[in-house]
Short mmCIF file of N, CA and C in Angstrom, two decimals:
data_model
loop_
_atom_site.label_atom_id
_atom_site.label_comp_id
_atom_site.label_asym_id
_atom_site.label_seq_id
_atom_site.Cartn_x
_atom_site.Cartn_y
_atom_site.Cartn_z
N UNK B 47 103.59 100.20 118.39
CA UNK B 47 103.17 99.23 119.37
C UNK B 47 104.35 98.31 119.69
N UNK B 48 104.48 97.81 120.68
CA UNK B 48 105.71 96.91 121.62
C UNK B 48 104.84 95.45 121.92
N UNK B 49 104.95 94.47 121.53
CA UNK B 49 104.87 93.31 121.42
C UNK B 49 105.66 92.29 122.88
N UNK B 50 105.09 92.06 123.85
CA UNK B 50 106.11 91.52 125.05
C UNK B 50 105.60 90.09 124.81
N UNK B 51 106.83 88.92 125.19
CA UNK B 51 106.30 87.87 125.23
C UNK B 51 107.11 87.43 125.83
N UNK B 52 106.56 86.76 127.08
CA UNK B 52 107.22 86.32 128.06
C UNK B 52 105.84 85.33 128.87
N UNK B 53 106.21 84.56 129.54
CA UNK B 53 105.05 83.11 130.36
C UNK B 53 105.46 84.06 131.50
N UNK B 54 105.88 84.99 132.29
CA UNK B 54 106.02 85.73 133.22
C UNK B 54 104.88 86.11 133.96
N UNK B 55 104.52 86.07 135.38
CA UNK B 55 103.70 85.84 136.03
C UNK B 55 103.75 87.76 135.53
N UNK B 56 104.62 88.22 136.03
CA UNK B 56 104.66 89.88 135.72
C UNK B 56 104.51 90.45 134.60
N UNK B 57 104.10 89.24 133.69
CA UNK B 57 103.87 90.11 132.26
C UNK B 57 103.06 91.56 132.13
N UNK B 58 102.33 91.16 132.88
CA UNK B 58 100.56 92.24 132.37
C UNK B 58 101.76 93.69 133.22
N UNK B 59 102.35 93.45 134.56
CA UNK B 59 103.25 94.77 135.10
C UNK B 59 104.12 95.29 134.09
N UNK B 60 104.86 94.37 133.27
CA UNK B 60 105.83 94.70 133.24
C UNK B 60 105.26 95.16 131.42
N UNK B 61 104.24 94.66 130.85
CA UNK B 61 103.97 95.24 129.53
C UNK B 61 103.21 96.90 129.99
N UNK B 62 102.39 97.20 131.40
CA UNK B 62 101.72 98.12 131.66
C UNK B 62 103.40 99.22 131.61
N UNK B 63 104.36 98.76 132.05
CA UNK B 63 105.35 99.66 132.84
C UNK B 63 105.96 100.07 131.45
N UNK B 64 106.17 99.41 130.35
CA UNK B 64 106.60 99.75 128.80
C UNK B 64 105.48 100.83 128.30
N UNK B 65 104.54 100.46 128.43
CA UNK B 65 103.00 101.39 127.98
C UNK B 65 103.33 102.51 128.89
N UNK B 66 104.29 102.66 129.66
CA UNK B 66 103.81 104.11 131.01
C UNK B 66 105.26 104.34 130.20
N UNK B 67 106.52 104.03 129.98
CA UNK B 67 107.35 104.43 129.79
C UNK B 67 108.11 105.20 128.28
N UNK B 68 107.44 104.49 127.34
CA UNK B 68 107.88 104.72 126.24
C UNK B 68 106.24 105.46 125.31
N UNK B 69 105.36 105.28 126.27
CA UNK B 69 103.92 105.73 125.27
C UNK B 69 103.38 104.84 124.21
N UNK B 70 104.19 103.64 123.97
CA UNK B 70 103.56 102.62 123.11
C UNK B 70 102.52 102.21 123.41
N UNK B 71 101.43 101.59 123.25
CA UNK B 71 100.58 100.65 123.17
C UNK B 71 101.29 99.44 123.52
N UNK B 72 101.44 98.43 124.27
CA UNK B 72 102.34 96.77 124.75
C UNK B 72 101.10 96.40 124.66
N UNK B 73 101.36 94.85 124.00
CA UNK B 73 100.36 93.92 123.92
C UNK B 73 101.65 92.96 124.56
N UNK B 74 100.84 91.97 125.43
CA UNK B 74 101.32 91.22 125.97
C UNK B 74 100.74 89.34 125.46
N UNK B 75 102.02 88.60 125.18
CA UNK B 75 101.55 87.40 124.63
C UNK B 75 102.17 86.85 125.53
N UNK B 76 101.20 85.68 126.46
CA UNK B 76 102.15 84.55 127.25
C UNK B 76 103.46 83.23 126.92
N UNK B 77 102.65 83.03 125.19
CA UNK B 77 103.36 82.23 124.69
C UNK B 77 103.99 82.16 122.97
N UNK B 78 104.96 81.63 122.68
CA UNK B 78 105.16 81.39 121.37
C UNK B 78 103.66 81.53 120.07
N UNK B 79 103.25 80.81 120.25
CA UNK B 79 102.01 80.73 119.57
C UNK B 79 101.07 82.15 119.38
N UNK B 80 100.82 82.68 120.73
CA UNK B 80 100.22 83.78 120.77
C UNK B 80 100.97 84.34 120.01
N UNK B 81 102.14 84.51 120.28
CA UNK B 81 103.04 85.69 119.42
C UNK B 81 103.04 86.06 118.43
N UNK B 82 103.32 84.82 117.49
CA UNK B 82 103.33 84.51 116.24
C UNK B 82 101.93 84.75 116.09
N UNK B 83 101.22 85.15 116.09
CA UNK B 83 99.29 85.02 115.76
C UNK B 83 99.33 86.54 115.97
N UNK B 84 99.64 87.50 117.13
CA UNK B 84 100.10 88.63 117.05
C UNK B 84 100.16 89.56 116.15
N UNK B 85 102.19 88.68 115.91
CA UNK B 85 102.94 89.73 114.27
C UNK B 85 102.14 89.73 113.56
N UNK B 86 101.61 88.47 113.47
CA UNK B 86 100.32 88.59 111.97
C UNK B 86 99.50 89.48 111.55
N UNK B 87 98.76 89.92 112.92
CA UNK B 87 97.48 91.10 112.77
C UNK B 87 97.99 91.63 112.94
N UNK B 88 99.75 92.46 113.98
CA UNK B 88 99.64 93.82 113.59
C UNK B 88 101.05 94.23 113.16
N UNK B 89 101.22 94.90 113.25
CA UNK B 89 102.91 95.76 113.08
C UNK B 89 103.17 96.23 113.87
N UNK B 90 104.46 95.74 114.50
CA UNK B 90 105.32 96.27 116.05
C UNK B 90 106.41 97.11 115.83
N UNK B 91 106.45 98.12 116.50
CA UNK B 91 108.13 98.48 116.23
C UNK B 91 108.76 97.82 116.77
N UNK B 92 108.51 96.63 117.98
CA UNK B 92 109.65 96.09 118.73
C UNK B 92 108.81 94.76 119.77
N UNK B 93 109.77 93.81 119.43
CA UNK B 93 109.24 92.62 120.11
C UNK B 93 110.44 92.11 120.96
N UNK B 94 109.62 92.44 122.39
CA UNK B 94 110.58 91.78 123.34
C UNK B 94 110.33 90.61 124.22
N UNK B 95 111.75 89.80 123.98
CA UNK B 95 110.95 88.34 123.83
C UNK B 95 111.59 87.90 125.19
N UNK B 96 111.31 86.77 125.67
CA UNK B 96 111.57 86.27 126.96
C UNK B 96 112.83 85.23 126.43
N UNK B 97 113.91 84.98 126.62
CA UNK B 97 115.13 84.32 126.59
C UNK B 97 114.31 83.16 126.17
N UNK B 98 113.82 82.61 128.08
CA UNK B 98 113.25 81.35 128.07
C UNK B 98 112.62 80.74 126.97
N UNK B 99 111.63 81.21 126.21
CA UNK B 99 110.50 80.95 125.25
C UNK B 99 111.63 80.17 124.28
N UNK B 100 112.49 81.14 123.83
CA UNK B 100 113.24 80.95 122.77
C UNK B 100 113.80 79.59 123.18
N UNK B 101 114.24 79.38 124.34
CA UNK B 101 115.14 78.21 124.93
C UNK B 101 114.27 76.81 124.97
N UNK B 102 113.39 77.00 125.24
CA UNK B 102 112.57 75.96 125.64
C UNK B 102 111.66 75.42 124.29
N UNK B 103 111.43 75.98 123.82
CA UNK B 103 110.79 76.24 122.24
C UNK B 103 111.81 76.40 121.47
N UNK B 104 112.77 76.39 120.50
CA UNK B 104 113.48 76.82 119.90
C UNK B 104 112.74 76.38 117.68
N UNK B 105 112.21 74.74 117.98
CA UNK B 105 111.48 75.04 116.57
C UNK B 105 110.52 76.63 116.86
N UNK B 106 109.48 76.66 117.50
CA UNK B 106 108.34 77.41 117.55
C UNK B 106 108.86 78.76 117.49
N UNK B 107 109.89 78.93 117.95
CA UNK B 107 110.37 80.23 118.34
C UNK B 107 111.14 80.59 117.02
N UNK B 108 112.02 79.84 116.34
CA UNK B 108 112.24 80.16 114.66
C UNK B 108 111.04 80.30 114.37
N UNK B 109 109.89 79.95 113.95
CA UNK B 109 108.76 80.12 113.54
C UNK B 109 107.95 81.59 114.23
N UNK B 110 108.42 81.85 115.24
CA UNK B 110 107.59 83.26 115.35
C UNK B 110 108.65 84.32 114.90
N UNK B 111 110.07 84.23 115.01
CA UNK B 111 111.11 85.17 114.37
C UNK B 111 110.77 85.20 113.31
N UNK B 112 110.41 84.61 111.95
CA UNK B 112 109.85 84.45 110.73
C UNK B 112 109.02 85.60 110.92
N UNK B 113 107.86 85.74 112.19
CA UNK B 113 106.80 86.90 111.65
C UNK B 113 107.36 88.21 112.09
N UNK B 114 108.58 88.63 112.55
CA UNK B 114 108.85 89.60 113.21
C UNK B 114 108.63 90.67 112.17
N UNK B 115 108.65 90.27 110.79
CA UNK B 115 108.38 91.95 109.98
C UNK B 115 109.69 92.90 110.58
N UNK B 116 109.05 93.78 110.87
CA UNK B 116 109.52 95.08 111.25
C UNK B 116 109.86 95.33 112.14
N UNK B 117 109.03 94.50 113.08
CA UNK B 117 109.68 94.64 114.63
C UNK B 117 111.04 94.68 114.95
N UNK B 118 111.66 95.57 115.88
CA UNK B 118 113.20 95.52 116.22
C UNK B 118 112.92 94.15 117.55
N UNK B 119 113.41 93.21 117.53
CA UNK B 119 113.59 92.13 118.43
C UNK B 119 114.93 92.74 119.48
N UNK B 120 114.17 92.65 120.69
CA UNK B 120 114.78 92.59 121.82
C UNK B 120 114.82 91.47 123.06
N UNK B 121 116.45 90.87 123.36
CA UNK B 121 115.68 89.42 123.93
C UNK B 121 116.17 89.96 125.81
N UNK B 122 115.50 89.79 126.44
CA UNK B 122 115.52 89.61 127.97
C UNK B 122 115.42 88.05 128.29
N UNK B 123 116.72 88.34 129.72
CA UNK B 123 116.12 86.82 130.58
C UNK B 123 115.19 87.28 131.86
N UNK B 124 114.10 87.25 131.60
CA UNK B 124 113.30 88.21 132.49
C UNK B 124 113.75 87.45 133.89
N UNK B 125 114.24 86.24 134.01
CA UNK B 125 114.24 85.99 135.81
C UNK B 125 115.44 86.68 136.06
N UNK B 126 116.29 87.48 135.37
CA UNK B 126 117.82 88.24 136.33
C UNK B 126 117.55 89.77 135.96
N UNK B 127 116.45 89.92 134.91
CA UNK B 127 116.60 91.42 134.43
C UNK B 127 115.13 92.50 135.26
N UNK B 128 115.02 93.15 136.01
CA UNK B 128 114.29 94.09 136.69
C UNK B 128 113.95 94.70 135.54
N UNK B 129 112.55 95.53 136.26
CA UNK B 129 111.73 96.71 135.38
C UNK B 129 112.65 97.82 134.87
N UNK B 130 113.38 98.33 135.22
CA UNK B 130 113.91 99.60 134.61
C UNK B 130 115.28 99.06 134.06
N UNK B 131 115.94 97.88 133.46
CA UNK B 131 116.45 97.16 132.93
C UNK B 131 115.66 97.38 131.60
N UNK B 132 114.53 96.42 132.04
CA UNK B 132 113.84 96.36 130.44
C UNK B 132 113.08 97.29 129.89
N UNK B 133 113.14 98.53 130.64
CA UNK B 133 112.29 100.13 130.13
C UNK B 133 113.71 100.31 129.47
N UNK B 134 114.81 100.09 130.32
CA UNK B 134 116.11 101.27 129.49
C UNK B 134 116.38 100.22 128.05
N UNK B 135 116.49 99.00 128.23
CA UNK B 135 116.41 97.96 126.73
C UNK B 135 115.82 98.53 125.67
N UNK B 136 114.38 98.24 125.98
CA UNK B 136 113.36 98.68 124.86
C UNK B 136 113.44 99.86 124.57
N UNK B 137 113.54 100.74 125.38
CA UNK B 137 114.05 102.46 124.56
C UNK B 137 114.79 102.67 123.79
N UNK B 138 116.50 101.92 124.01
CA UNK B 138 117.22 101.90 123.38
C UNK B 138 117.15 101.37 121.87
N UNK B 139 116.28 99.96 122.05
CA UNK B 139 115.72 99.11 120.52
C UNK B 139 115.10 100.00 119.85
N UNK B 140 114.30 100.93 120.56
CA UNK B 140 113.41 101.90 120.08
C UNK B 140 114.10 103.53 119.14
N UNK B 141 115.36 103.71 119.92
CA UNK B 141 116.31 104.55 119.22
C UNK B 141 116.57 103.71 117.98
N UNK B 142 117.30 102.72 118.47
CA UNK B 142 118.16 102.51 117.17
C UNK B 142 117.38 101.90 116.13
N UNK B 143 116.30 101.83 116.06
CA UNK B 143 115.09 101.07 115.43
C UNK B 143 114.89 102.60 114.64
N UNK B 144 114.66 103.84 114.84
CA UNK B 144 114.07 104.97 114.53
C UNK B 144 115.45 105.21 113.39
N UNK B 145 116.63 105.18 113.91
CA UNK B 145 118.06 105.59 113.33
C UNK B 145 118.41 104.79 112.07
N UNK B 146 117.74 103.56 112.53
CA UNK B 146 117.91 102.42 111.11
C UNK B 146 116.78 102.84 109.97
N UNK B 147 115.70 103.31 110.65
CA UNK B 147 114.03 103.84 109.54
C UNK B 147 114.95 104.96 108.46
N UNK B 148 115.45 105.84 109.54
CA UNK B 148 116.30 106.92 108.77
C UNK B 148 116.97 106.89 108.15
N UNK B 149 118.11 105.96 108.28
CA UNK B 149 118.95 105.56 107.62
C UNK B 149 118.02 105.20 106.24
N UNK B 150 117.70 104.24 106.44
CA UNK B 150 117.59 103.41 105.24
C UNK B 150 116.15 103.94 104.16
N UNK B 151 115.49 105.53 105.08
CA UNK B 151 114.71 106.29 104.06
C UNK B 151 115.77 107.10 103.52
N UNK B 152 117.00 107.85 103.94
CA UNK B 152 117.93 108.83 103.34
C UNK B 152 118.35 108.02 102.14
N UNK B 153 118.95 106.31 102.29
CA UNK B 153 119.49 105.45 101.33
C UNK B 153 118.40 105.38 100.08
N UNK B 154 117.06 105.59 100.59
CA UNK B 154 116.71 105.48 99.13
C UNK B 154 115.53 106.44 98.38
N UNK B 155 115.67 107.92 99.35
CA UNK B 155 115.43 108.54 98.49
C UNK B 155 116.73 109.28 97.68
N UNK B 156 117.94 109.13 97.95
CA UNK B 156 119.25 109.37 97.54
C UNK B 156 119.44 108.56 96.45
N UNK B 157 118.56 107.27 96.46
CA UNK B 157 118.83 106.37 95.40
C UNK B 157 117.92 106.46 94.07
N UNK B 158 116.62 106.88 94.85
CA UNK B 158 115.47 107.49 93.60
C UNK B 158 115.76 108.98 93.13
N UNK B 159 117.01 109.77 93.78
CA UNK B 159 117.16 111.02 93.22
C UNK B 159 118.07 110.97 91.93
N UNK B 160 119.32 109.90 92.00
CA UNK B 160 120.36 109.40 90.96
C UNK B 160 119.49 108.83 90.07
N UNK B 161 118.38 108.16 90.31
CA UNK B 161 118.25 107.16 88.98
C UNK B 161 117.32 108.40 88.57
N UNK B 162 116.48 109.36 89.13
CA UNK B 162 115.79 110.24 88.38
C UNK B 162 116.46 111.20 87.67
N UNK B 163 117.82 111.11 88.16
CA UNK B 163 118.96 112.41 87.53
C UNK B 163 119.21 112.36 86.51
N UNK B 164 119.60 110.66 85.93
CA UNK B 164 120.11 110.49 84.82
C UNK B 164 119.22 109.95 83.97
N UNK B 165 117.69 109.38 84.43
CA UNK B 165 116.83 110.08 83.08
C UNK B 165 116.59 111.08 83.31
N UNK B 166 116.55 112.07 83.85
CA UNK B 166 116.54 113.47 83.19
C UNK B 166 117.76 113.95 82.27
N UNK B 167 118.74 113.59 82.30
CA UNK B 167 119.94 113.78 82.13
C UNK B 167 119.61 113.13 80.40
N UNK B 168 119.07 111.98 79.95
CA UNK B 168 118.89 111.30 78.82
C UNK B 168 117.97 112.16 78.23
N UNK B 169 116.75 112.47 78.96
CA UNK B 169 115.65 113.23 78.29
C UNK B 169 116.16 114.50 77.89
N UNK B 170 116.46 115.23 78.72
CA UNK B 170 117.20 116.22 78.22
C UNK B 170 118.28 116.52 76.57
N UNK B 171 118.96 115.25 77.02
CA UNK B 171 119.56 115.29 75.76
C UNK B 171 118.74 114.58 74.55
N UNK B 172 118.08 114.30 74.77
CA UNK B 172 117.36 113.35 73.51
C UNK B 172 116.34 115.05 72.90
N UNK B 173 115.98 115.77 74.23
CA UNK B 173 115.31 117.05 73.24
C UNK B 173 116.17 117.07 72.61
N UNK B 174 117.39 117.91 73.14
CA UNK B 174 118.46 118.78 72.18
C UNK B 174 118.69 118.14 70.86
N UNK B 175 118.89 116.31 71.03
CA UNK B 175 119.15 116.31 69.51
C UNK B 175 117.75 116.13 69.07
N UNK B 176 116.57 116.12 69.75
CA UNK B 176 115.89 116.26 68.57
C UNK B 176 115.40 118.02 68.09
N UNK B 177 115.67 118.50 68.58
CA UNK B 177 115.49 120.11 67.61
C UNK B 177 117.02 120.51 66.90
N UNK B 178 117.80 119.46 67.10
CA UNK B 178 118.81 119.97 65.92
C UNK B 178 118.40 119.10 64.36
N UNK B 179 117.88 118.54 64.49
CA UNK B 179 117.21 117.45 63.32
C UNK B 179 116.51 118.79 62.66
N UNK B 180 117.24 119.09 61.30
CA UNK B 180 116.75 119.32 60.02
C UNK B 180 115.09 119.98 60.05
N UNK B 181 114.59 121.11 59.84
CA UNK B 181 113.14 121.09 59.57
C UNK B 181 112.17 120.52 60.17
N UNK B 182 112.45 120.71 61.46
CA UNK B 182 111.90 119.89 62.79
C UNK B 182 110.11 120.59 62.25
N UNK B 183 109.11 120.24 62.29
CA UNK B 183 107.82 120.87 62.56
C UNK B 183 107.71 121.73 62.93
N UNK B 184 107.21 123.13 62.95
CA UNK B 184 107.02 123.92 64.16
C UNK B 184 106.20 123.14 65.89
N UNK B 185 105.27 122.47 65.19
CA UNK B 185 104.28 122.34 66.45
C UNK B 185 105.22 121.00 67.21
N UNK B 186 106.30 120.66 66.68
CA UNK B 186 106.95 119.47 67.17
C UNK B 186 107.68 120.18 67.75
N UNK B 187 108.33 120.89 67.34
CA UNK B 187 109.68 121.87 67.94
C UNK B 187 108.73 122.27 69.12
N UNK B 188 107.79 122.97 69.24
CA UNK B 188 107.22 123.48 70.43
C UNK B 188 107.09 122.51 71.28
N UNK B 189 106.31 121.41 71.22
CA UNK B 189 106.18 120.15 72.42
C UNK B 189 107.60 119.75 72.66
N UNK B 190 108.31 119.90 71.96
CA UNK B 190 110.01 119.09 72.46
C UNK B 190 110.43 120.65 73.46
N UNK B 191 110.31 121.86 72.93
CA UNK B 191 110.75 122.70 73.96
C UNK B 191 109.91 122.71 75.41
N UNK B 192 108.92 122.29 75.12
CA UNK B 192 107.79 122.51 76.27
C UNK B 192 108.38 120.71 77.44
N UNK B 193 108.91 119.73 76.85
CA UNK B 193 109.34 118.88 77.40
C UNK B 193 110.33 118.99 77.85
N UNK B 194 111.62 120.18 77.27
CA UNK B 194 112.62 120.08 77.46
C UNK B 194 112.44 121.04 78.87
N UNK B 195 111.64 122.10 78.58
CA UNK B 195 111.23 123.00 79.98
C UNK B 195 111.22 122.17 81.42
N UNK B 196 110.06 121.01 81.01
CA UNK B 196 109.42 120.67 82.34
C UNK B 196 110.17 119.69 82.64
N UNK B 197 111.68 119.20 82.15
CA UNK B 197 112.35 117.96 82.19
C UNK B 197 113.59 119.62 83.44
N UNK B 198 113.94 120.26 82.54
CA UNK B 198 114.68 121.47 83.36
C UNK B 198 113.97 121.87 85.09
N UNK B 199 112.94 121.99 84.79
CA UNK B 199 112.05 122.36 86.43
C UNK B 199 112.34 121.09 87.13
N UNK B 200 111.89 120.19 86.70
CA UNK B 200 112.10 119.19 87.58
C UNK B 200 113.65 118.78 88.16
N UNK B 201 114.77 118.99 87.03
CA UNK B 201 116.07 119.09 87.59
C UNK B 201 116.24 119.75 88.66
N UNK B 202 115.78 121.18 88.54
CA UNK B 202 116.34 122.07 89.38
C UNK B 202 115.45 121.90 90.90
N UNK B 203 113.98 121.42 90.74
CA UNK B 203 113.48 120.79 91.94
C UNK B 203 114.39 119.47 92.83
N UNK B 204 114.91 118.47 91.71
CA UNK B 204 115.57 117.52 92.53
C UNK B 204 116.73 118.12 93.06
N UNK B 205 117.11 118.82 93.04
CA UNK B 205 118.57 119.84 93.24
C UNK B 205 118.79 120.66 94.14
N UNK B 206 117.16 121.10 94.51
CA UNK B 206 117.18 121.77 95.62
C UNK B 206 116.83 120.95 96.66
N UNK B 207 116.24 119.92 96.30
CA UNK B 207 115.69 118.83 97.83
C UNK B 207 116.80 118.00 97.72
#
């Protein structure tokens, strides 16, 4: 969903023309306040804000940047910028908004694959020395091989993804 906020007589056009262009859902807020009341209830990929608001408001308007979450913030001066101005804007927020998700899911399942590597890497070795220990049990020796197995599968699963 695309979040527009602008006091723009053309709001309701110009949030319908984002909804025709990009397939989002646009909710349209006239003012600061609305806005902020908005982020609250939902999650935006992208909030595009009217220059003015920010200018004229500037406490209120720190106070609705606070709720942006997730939203990629995009700012227009809607009195110099036309409709297919702010379709090609918001698309673009909308790329690089998708490129940053990616990014920063590759960063950390790359990061949960290392820290799972090297406890496996510990477990692993903690079997080995424990079946070199002296007169290990039989039924102990078996659960340490049967751990050391499913500690091995799982290596070779993180290894292939």
């Amino acid at each position: 969903m695309i979040l527009l906020l602008t006091p723009s007589a053309r709001g309701r056009e110009c949030a319908d023309s984002l909804w025709a262009a990009t397939g989002e859902e646009t909710h349209w807020a006239q003012n600061l306040q609305e806005g902020s009341t908005r982020l609250r209830e939902q999650t935006y990929s992208a909030a595009v804000i009217d220059q003015f608001l920010l200018e004229t408001e500037p406490e209120e308007g720190d106070q609705m940047l606070e709720h942006l979450a997730t939203a990629f913030p995009v700012y227009i001066n809607f009195a110099v910028t036309g409709m297919e101005r702010l379709v090609r804007e918001v698309r673009a927020a909308l790329h690089r908004r998708k490129r940053e998700e990616s990014a920063a899911r590759r960063a950390v399942a790359e990061q949960m694959r290392s820290e799972m590597s090297e406890t496996l890497t510990a477990l692993l070795l903690s079997c080995e020395l424990a079946m070199s220990v002296p007169e290990v049990p039989a039924p102990a020796a078996e659960k340490i091989r049967a751990i050391d197995n499913l500690a091995r599968d799982l290596r070779g699963r993180l290894q292939v993804s």
